[in-house]
Coordinates of C-alpha atoms in Angstrom, one line a residue:
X1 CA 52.2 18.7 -28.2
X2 CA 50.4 15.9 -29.5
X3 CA 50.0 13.1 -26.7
X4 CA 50.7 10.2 -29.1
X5 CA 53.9 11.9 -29.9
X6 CA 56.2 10.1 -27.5
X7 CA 54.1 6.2 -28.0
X8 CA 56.4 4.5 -25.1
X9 CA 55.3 6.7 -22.6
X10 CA 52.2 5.3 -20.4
X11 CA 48.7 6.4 -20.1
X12 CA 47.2 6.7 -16.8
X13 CA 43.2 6.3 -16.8
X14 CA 41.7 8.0 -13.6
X15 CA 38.2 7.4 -13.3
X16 CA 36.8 9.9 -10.6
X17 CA 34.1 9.0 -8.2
X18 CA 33.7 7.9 -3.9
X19 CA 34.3 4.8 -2.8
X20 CA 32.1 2.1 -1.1
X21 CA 28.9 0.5 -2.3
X22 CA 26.2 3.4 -0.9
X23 CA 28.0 6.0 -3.8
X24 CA 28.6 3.0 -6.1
X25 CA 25.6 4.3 -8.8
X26 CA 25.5 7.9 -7.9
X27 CA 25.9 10.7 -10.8
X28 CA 29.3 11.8 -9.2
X29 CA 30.1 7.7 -9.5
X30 CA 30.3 7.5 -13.5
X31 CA 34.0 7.8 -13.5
X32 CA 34.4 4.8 -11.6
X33 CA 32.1 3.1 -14.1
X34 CA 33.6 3.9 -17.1
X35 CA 37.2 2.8 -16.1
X36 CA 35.5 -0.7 -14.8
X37 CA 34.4 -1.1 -17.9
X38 CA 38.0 -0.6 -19.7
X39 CA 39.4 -3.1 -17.1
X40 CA 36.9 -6.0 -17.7
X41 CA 37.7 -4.8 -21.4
X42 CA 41.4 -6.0 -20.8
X43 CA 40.4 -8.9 -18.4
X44 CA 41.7 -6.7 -15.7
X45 CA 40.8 -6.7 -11.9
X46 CA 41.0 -3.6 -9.8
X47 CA 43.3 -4.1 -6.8
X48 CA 44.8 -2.2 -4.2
X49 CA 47.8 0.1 -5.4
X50 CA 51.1 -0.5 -2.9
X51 CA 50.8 2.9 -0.5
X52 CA 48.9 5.1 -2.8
X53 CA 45.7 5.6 -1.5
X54 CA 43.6 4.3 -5.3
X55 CA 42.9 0.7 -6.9
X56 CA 44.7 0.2 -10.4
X57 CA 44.5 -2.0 -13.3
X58 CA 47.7 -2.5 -15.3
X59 CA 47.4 -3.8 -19.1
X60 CA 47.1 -2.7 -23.1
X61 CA 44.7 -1.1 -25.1
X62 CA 44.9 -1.0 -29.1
X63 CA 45.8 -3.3 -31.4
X64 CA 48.9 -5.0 -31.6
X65 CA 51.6 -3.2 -33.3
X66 CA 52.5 0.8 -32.9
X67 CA 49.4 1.9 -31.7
X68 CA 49.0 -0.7 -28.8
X69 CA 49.5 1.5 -25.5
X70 CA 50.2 0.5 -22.0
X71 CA 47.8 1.7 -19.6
X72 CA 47.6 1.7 -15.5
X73 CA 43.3 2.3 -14.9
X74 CA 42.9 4.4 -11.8
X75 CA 40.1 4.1 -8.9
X76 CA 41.1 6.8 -6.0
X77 CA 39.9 5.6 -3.2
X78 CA 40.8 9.1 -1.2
X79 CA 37.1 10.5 -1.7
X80 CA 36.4 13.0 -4.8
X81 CA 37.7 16.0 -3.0
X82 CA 40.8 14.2 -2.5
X83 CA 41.2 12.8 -6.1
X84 CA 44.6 14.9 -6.7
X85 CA 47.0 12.9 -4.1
X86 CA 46.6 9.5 -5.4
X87 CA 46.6 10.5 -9.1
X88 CA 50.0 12.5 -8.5
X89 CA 51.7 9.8 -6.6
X90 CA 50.6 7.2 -8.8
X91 CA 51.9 9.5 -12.0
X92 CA 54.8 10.0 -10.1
X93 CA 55.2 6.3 -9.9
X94 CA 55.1 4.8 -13.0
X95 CA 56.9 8.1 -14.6
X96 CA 54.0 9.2 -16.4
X97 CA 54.0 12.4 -18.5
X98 CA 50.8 15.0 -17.2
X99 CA 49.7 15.1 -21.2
X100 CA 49.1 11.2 -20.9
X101 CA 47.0 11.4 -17.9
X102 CA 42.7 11.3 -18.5
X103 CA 40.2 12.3 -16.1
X104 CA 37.0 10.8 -16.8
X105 CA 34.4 12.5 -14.7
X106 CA 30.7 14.0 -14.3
X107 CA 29.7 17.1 -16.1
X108 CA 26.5 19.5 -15.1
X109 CA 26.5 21.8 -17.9
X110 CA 26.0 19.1 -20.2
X111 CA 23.2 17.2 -21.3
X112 CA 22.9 13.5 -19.9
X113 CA 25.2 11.0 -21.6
X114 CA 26.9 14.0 -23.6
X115 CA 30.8 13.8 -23.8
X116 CA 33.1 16.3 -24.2
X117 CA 36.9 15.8 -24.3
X118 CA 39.7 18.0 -23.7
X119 CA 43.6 19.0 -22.9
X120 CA 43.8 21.3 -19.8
X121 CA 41.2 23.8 -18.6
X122 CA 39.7 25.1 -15.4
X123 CA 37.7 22.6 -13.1
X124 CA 34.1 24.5 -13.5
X125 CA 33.6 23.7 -9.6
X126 CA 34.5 19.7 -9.7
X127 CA 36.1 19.2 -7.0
X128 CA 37.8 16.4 -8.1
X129 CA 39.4 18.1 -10.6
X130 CA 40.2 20.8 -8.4
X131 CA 42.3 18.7 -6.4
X132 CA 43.7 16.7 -9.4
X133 CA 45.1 20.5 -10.8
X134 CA 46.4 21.5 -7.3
X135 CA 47.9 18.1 -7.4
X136 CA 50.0 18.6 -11.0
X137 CA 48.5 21.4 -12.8
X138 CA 46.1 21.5 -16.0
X139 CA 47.3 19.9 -18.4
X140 CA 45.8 16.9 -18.2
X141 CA 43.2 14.9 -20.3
X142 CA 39.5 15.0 -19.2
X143 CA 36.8 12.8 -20.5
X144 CA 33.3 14.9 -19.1
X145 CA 30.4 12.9 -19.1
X146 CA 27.2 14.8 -18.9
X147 CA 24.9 14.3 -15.9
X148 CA 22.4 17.5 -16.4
X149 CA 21.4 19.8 -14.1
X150 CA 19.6 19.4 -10.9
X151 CA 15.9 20.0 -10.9
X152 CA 14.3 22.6 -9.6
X153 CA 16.2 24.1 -6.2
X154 CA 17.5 20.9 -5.6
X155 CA 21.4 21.4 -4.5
X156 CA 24.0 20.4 -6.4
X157 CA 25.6 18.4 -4.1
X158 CA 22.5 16.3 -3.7
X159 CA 22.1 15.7 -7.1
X160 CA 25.4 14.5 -7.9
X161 CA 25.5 12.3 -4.6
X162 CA 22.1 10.9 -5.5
X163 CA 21.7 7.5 -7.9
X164 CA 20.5 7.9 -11.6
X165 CA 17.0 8.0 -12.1
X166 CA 15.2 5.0 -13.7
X167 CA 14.7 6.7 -17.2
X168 CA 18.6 7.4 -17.2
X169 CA 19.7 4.0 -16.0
X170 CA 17.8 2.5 -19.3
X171 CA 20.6 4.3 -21.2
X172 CA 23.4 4.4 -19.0
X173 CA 25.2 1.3 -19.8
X174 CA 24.9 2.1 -23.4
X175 CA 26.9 6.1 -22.7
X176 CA 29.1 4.5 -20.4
X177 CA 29.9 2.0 -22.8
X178 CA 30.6 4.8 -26.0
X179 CA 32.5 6.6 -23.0
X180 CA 35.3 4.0 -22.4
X181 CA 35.0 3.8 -26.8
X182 CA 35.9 7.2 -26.7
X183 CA 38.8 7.0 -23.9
X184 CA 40.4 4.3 -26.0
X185 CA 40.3 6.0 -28.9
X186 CA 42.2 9.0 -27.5
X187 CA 44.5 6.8 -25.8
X188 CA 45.6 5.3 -29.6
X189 CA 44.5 7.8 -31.9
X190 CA 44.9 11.0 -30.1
X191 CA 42.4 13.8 -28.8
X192 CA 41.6 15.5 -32.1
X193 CA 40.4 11.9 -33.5
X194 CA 38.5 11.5 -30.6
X195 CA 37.0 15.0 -30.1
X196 CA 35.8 14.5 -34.0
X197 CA 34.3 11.3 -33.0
X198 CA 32.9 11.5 -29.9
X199 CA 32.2 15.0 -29.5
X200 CA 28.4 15.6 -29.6

């Protein structure tokens, strides 16, 4: 089904990532980034979500016209493991459909500031998509933004829990920036637009 099918429904935008100010630069944190980025985009200020356990942004993205969209911008505030509960209530909610819902997270197996978008699909070991799939299923939207891998034996977790390094924070506003381009773009012009576009 294409998304942009049915142009009343809502998009949800869940950027993934830990909440607090020690994770607020950490790899696992670009999520979060990105969708703060899309709400100062809108002139839109993250605030707490009624009893879900997240921080939303409600507003427009597009141009005005057929292919403006309304969009509720997602912060869980649950922890990453934990993504799933708050995304599911909130999609519960405001009635949105599980094809209109984006994850924009961190990637491993791609190279640093690489994206890759896509419908559905396993969780390759994220745990925030793990819980975001026990939550509602697959079929959702994710935006993954590469982080690398770890070097050396360093473990996983403690890369992804550790801050960008200086070389990669000299680029890092400029891939989270083509990021939220990219999530807007399949938001109004659909995923095989965007995949064309943005795909690298």
């Amino acid at each position: 089904m294409d998304v942009t099918s049915d142009p009343s429904a809502p998009w949800l935008i869940a950027g993934l990532g830990n909440p607090g100010p020690e994770y607020a630069m950490n790899r696992h944190n670009v999520g979060f980034m990105v969708v703060d980025l899309l709400a100062a985009r809108i002139g839109g200020r993250f605030k707490r979500a009624g009893k879900a356990q997240a921080q939303v942004v409600e507003g427009r993205i597009g141009p005005p016209g057929p292919l403006n969209r309304r969009v509720i911008l997602v912060k869980p505030m649950s922890f990453m493991n934990l993504s799933g509960g708050p995304v599911n209530a909130l999609k519960d909610f405001y009635k949105v459909p599980v094809a209109n819902i984006v994850a924009i997270h961190d990637e491993l197996d791609i190279d640093f500031g690489t994206l890759r978008l896509k419908l559905g699909g396993g969780d390759n070991g994220h745990n925030g998509l793990k819980s975001m799939t026990k939550a509602m299923g697959a079929d959702y939207h994710r935006v993954r933004f590469g982080i690398g891998r770890p070097p050396g034996r360093m473990p996983v977790a403690d890369f992804v829990l550790r801050d960008f390094s200086s070389t990669e924070r000299k680029e890092l506003d400029y891939f989270v920036d083509r990021a939220a381009d990219a999530v807007e773009c399949l938001v109004i012009e659909g995923l095989e637009r965007a995949q064309g576009t943005y795909n690298s």
